[in-house]
């Protein structure tokens, strides 16, 4: 059996076990060293992903192609940045535990399995492997009632989503007779008309995955969990797992269910419309910046789903590029949020940013870049991400969708501008505590990417196109 | 290769950005950083201006097409490229931008004392965006520069503005952004039908007449806000009043021209049938703008607000000229945009001079300043006269040509535009009388200092230009004659074909 194909996952999981073991033995805390070890393991996994050959393994359960390579690299990058963001924070909060980085590592393994899943069974396995560490991470600050509430809420709704997924998968299996994606594709394309049982199953699967990417109408948990969980953990929630879930949704819908696109397209269309509109409107009244970011991420997912709903090569490429740019913008913005500490305590109000333009011009500039970028103002990266999904939408004749998209981006510009207004126009508050070097590194990297993406957009576009070509076959 | 022998337009576009990066690098004491930022910004913008004079010298006025073209691959698989170039319509706007930026930087030399570094960075970024916008020959590139202007301008109004600066900055941003994203959709529609966003290629394509009205209104949403046309002009007085002096100068001098330029570059040549069809609508809105905002200007008590409303009226004349679609009208509109860029910019600077000394823009707080500061009063008079289009000043040739052009299309429109001129004389002279003549109402006015050497240096080029444009307009009109003639000829053919085919009325 060709198990070496899955070497990145295997190595990562193995090193996770080893690091866990190394964490248990010594008496005193050494979470910093553990973090570094996890970073090294992630780096190793990234190299292995780059070197990975294409093909299927484990009886068709696992597939490696350029789509999985692209998405895995994004997820590993997201996880690594999430880890770097968290390193210093928990030290200061007195929550430093060696399990935290290891949990990120296992979540990453889960994401990679999800992305490479070529069977409903391995899909479910990957999703659960991702979700369980996330539940624990959300509730890590267990003496804090808000964090426990967030963890519990996330767990209950996540479990519900898993149930929906399993129910949908069993319906599909029952009516189509297989769980393997390739055989599902054959079964659904060969038969005259698809039985409604399969359609119901697909809708259940979509609903479960919509939970994970927090698309409307399955978004309700997002603001509460984002607000309740410690900020670096929220940062992680908002980045890598969403990318993995979008990747999974893309693969499932275009691969095995690609021939019944007419059936699921309206569902995605409605989710996209709803997410864009809700993301724009609901964020206006928020005072907590993490809640603001939650609604903002819902809006962004709506935009990404626009590309999926439109489909085709250019639509899917739009999704892939969107998620890459989203990863950088979101991680960068969260780096600023994590740096928001005054007198040793984390602050989360939008108004707490007041006067940042004076007290910390570099960070304010970075945040302004992220906010303008999320609003979709050229020449920043966020504009291009929106452009690449609007292009196929118009080309495919989805004028209404595109119009709603741009109108919602006008509305959302209002609240992104508010952050900039608070930073630059409002009278200042005292400076934040000095930020650790790790945050500065992430800020600089993501900020430069967001600001100067327009200079060299071609490589990312080419990578995304290649990735799309591999799943559309 | 272009006439200059080196990528002149790219250099003009990105040199200010390089200056901004240098300013960003400066470290040290606040006073040192501030003075460093000022000098770097001034020298950068002066070098850019000097370079841009190459355009003036080497531009071949007999050619109607694009010159100084530069092309590079950018997003080849999407048909979006990096393409710069100027023709007669855009070349003078590039020069206007490069001229006004150093003047603005000089004008902010003393009045801006807080966050000087950020201010200068914002202005240099703004210059990049302005030049890039007028020079781009790719629609997506154009859009990026067109929208990119919002970021520095939002910050300039919001950080260094007056009391209601937050409101004004928001209003400016959201109005313009809302208009622009609709244009983005129109650009994408054009792209998806043509497979490219290259402007010279798009200009040669016929666009399905059934689509033209939709595209026209999408463009209209963006450009009408930018111009601004009545009734979407309300952001302008707020933005002008709250912006710092130099911000107002750039806003009036260059940013408003983006709308007029957009109509001329895109709406008229790409959508000829729709332009012909909706010209009456534009005429109506413009005449309303001219008369209504002139009346509003009469009632203003704030100098900047008065000039802002006057700007709306003057830009109304521009839109009339553009949609007459004949040679006189379009040449007049172009000339009017250039002269308005110089004159209204200068008027805002004049207000700035008084504001720097007295910290108020209330007309009622002034009176008799001519006795105290005669040199200033003379300068103000010259620009007031230019604003009311006195023959011999920059304001006259443009308005005259537009009225000529409008008369050929519809005499009533010409009458409306001419009414605007009469009202313009009323409010501007009233302003001048109340500020410069009469009794010296307040004691503090007696101690006013006349123009400083720095202010002389600011006004000198504008005075020379105002007189030059008024006395010998041909040295400017020769630049755009060939391009306008070609534009009009193409437009008339296109509309003629459509009429024959019975598509357009």
PDB file of N, CA and C in Angstrom, chain B residues 310-358:
ATOM      1  N   UNK B 310     -19.223  77.303  -5.393  1.00  0.00           N
ATOM      2  CA  UNK B 310     -18.836  77.838  -6.691  1.00  0.00           C
ATOM      3  C   UNK B 310     -18.198  76.746  -7.548  1.00  0.00           C
ATOM      4  N   UNK B 311     -17.427  75.865  -6.892  1.00  0.00           N
ATOM      5  CA  UNK B 311     -16.818  74.764  -7.628  1.00  0.00           C
ATOM      6  C   UNK B 311     -17.874  73.884  -8.264  1.00  0.00           C
ATOM      7  N   UNK B 312     -18.926  73.578  -7.491  1.00  0.00           N
ATOM      8  CA  UNK B 312     -19.983  72.732  -8.042  1.00  0.00           C
ATOM      9  C   UNK B 312     -20.574  73.403  -9.277  1.00  0.00           C
ATOM     10  N   UNK B 313     -20.791  74.711  -9.191  1.00  0.00           N
ATOM     11  CA  UNK B 313     -21.356  75.430 -10.329  1.00  0.00           C
ATOM     12  C   UNK B 313     -20.410  75.374 -11.523  1.00  0.00           C
ATOM     13  N   UNK B 314     -19.137  75.599 -11.267  1.00  0.00           N
ATOM     14  CA  UNK B 314     -18.183  75.587 -12.383  1.00  0.00           C
ATOM     15  C   UNK B 314     -18.063  74.207 -12.997  1.00  0.00           C
ATOM     16  N   UNK B 315     -18.137  73.193 -12.160  1.00  0.00           N
ATOM     17  CA  UNK B 315     -18.052  71.840 -12.716  1.00  0.00           C
ATOM     18  C   UNK B 315     -19.335  71.498 -13.470  1.00  0.00           C
ATOM     19  N   UNK B 316     -20.431  72.147 -13.126  1.00  0.00           N
ATOM     20  CA  UNK B 316     -21.660  71.978 -13.908  1.00  0.00           C
ATOM     21  C   UNK B 316     -21.449  72.439 -15.338  1.00  0.00           C
ATOM     22  N   UNK B 317     -20.727  73.541 -15.477  1.00  0.00           N
ATOM     23  CA  UNK B 317     -20.394  74.019 -16.828  1.00  0.00           C
ATOM     24  C   UNK B 317     -19.569  72.972 -17.559  1.00  0.00           C
ATOM     25  N   UNK B 318     -18.671  72.335 -16.822  1.00  0.00           N
ATOM     26  CA  UNK B 318     -17.828  71.310 -17.443  1.00  0.00           C
ATOM     27  C   UNK B 318     -18.673  70.164 -17.982  1.00  0.00           C
ATOM     28  N   UNK B 319     -19.610  69.677 -17.160  1.00  0.00           N
ATOM     29  CA  UNK B 319     -20.400  68.536 -17.638  1.00  0.00           C
ATOM     30  C   UNK B 319     -21.280  68.940 -18.820  1.00  0.00           C
ATOM     31  N   UNK B 320     -21.772  70.171 -18.800  1.00  0.00           N
ATOM     32  CA  UNK B 320     -22.519  70.624 -19.988  1.00  0.00           C
ATOM     33  C   UNK B 320     -21.617  70.519 -21.209  1.00  0.00           C
ATOM     34  N   UNK B 321     -20.408  71.057 -21.088  1.00  0.00           N
ATOM     35  CA  UNK B 321     -19.494  71.074 -22.223  1.00  0.00           C
ATOM     36  C   UNK B 321     -19.197  69.679 -22.734  1.00  0.00           C
ATOM     37  N   UNK B 322     -18.969  68.746 -21.808  1.00  0.00           N
ATOM     38  CA  UNK B 322     -18.605  67.395 -22.244  1.00  0.00           C
ATOM     39  C   UNK B 322     -19.732  66.778 -23.057  1.00  0.00           C
ATOM     40  N   UNK B 323     -20.972  66.932 -22.598  1.00  0.00           N
ATOM     41  CA  UNK B 323     -22.055  66.211 -23.251  1.00  0.00           C
ATOM     42  C   UNK B 323     -22.656  66.969 -24.426  1.00  0.00           C
ATOM     43  N   UNK B 324     -22.141  68.183 -24.723  1.00  0.00           N
ATOM     44  CA  UNK B 324     -22.533  68.770 -26.007  1.00  0.00           C
ATOM     45  C   UNK B 324     -21.952  67.917 -27.131  1.00  0.00           C
ATOM     46  N   UNK B 325     -20.851  67.230 -26.838  1.00  0.00           N
ATOM     47  CA  UNK B 325     -20.211  66.342 -27.811  1.00  0.00           C
ATOM     48  C   UNK B 325     -19.841  67.055 -29.092  1.00  0.00           C
ATOM     49  N   UNK B 326     -19.622  68.365 -29.041  1.00  0.00           N
ATOM     50  CA  UNK B 326     -19.019  69.006 -30.199  1.00  0.00           C
ATOM     51  C   UNK B 326     -17.681  69.608 -29.785  1.00  0.00           C
ATOM     52  N   UNK B 327     -16.914  70.034 -30.800  1.00  0.00           N
ATOM     53  CA  UNK B 327     -15.533  70.412 -30.528  1.00  0.00           C
ATOM     54  C   UNK B 327     -15.450  71.571 -29.532  1.00  0.00           C
ATOM     55  N   UNK B 328     -16.283  72.596 -29.753  1.00  0.00           N
ATOM     56  CA  UNK B 328     -16.189  73.751 -28.851  1.00  0.00           C
ATOM     57  C   UNK B 328     -16.513  73.338 -27.429  1.00  0.00           C
ATOM     58  N   UNK B 329     -17.589  72.575 -27.287  1.00  0.00           N
ATOM     59  CA  UNK B 329     -18.032  72.202 -25.949  1.00  0.00           C
ATOM     60  C   UNK B 329     -16.966  71.418 -25.208  1.00  0.00           C
ATOM     61  N   UNK B 330     -16.393  70.432 -25.877  1.00  0.00           N
ATOM     62  CA  UNK B 330     -15.437  69.568 -25.171  1.00  0.00           C
ATOM     63  C   UNK B 330     -14.138  70.320 -24.892  1.00  0.00           C
ATOM     64  N   UNK B 331     -13.699  71.087 -25.880  1.00  0.00           N
ATOM     65  CA  UNK B 331     -12.481  71.866 -25.625  1.00  0.00           C
ATOM     66  C   UNK B 331     -12.723  72.857 -24.491  1.00  0.00           C
ATOM     67  N   UNK B 332     -13.900  73.441 -24.509  1.00  0.00           N
ATOM     68  CA  UNK B 332     -14.230  74.369 -23.430  1.00  0.00           C
ATOM     69  C   UNK B 332     -14.240  73.677 -22.090  1.00  0.00           C
ATOM     70  N   UNK B 333     -14.820  72.462 -22.071  1.00  0.00           N
ATOM     71  CA  UNK B 333     -14.890  71.726 -20.808  1.00  0.00           C
ATOM     72  C   UNK B 333     -13.486  71.416 -20.297  1.00  0.00           C
ATOM     73  N   UNK B 334     -12.621  70.980 -21.213  1.00  0.00           N
ATOM     74  CA  UNK B 334     -11.252  70.671 -20.802  1.00  0.00           C
ATOM     75  C   UNK B 334     -10.553  71.926 -20.285  1.00  0.00           C
ATOM     76  N   UNK B 335     -10.734  72.993 -21.018  1.00  0.00           N
ATOM     77  CA  UNK B 335     -10.073  74.225 -20.597  1.00  0.00           C
ATOM     78  C   UNK B 335     -10.608  74.693 -19.254  1.00  0.00           C
ATOM     79  N   UNK B 336     -11.927  74.571 -19.117  1.00  0.00           N
ATOM     80  CA  UNK B 336     -12.557  74.984 -17.865  1.00  0.00           C
ATOM     81  C   UNK B 336     -12.035  74.149 -16.695  1.00  0.00           C
ATOM     82  N   UNK B 337     -11.845  72.855 -16.933  1.00  0.00           N
ATOM     83  CA  UNK B 337     -11.323  72.011 -15.847  1.00  0.00           C
ATOM     84  C   UNK B 337      -9.925  72.466 -15.448  1.00  0.00           C
ATOM     85  N   UNK B 338      -9.101  72.746 -16.460  1.00  0.00           N
ATOM     86  CA  UNK B 338      -7.736  73.165 -16.135  1.00  0.00           C
ATOM     87  C   UNK B 338      -7.743  74.496 -15.409  1.00  0.00           C
ATOM     88  N   UNK B 339      -8.531  75.442 -15.944  1.00  0.00           N
ATOM     89  CA  UNK B 339      -8.509  76.765 -15.323  1.00  0.00           C
ATOM     90  C   UNK B 339      -9.124  76.697 -13.930  1.00  0.00           C
ATOM     91  N   UNK B 340     -10.170  75.865 -13.791  1.00  0.00           N
ATOM     92  CA  UNK B 340     -10.759  75.731 -12.462  1.00  0.00           C
ATOM     93  C   UNK B 340      -9.755  75.110 -11.498  1.00  0.00           C
ATOM     94  N   UNK B 341      -8.972  74.180 -12.013  1.00  0.00           N
ATOM     95  CA  UNK B 341      -7.943  73.573 -11.173  1.00  0.00           C
ATOM     96  C   UNK B 341      -6.992  74.610 -10.630  1.00  0.00           C
ATOM     97  N   UNK B 342      -6.593  75.523 -11.485  1.00  0.00           N
ATOM     98  CA  UNK B 342      -5.645  76.549 -11.052  1.00  0.00           C
ATOM     99  C   UNK B 342      -6.348  77.589 -10.180  1.00  0.00           C
ATOM    100  N   UNK B 343      -7.511  78.068 -10.674  1.00  0.00           N
ATOM    101  CA  UNK B 343      -8.127  79.222 -10.018  1.00  0.00           C
ATOM    102  C   UNK B 343      -8.746  78.846  -8.682  1.00  0.00           C
ATOM    103  N   UNK B 344      -9.509  77.748  -8.662  1.00  0.00           N
ATOM    104  CA  UNK B 344     -10.142  77.441  -7.373  1.00  0.00           C
ATOM    105  C   UNK B 344      -9.090  76.976  -6.377  1.00  0.00           C
ATOM    106  N   UNK B 345      -8.062  76.296  -6.879  1.00  0.00           N
ATOM    107  CA  UNK B 345      -6.957  75.960  -5.987  1.00  0.00           C
ATOM    108  C   UNK B 345      -6.384  77.220  -5.373  1.00  0.00           C
ATOM    109  N   UNK B 346      -6.165  78.214  -6.219  1.00  0.00           N
ATOM    110  CA  UNK B 346      -5.602  79.464  -5.729  1.00  0.00           C
ATOM    111  C   UNK B 346      -6.543  80.153  -4.746  1.00  0.00           C
ATOM    112  N   UNK B 347      -7.846  80.091  -5.037  1.00  0.00           N
ATOM    113  CA  UNK B 347      -8.788  80.731  -4.116  1.00  0.00           C
ATOM    114  C   UNK B 347      -8.745  80.059  -2.744  1.00  0.00           C
ATOM    115  N   UNK B 348      -8.676  78.733  -2.741  1.00  0.00           N
ATOM    116  CA  UNK B 348      -8.577  78.058  -1.445  1.00  0.00           C
ATOM    117  C   UNK B 348      -7.285  78.445  -0.725  1.00  0.00           C
ATOM    118  N   UNK B 349      -6.229  78.625  -1.506  1.00  0.00           N
ATOM    119  CA  UNK B 349      -4.981  79.069  -0.876  1.00  0.00           C
ATOM    120  C   UNK B 349      -5.152  80.461  -0.286  1.00  0.00           C
ATOM    121  N   UNK B 350      -5.880  81.325  -0.999  1.00  0.00           N
ATOM    122  CA  UNK B 350      -6.131  82.673  -0.482  1.00  0.00           C
ATOM    123  C   UNK B 350      -6.881  82.613   0.845  1.00  0.00           C
ATOM    124  N   UNK B 351      -7.897  81.747   0.877  1.00  0.00           N
ATOM    125  CA  UNK B 351      -8.625  81.589   2.138  1.00  0.00           C
ATOM    126  C   UNK B 351      -7.672  81.086   3.209  1.00  0.00           C
ATOM    127  N   UNK B 352      -6.809  80.156   2.810  1.00  0.00           N
ATOM    128  CA  UNK B 352      -5.852  79.601   3.763  1.00  0.00           C
ATOM    129  C   UNK B 352      -4.948  80.664   4.346  1.00  0.00           C
ATOM    130  N   UNK B 353      -4.541  81.617   3.517  1.00  0.00           N
ATOM    131  CA  UNK B 353      -3.669  82.691   4.007  1.00  0.00           C
ATOM    132  C   UNK B 353      -4.364  83.459   5.121  1.00  0.00           C
ATOM    133  N   UNK B 354      -5.629  83.816   4.895  1.00  0.00           N
ATOM    134  CA  UNK B 354      -6.359  84.545   5.941  1.00  0.00           C
ATOM    135  C   UNK B 354      -6.566  83.653   7.171  1.00  0.00           C
ATOM    136  N   UNK B 355      -6.885  82.390   6.905  1.00  0.00           N
ATOM    137  CA  UNK B 355      -7.182  81.505   8.014  1.00  0.00           C
ATOM    138  C   UNK B 355      -5.954  81.295   8.896  1.00  0.00           C
ATOM    139  N   UNK B 356      -4.780  81.189   8.263  1.00  0.00           N
ATOM    140  CA  UNK B 356      -3.549  81.014   9.039  1.00  0.00           C
ATOM    141  C   UNK B 356      -3.330  82.178   9.996  1.00  0.00           C
ATOM    142  N   UNK B 357      -3.781  83.363   9.581  1.00  0.00           N
ATOM    143  CA  UNK B 357      -3.524  84.539  10.410  1.00  0.00           C
ATOM    144  C   UNK B 357      -4.619  84.765  11.442  1.00  0.00           C
ATOM    145  N   UNK B 358      -5.873  84.567  11.038  1.00  0.00           N
ATOM    146  CA  UNK B 358      -6.984  84.932  11.917  1.00  0.00           C
ATOM    147  C   UNK B 358      -7.743  83.727  12.472  1.00  0.00           C
TER     148      UNK B 358
END
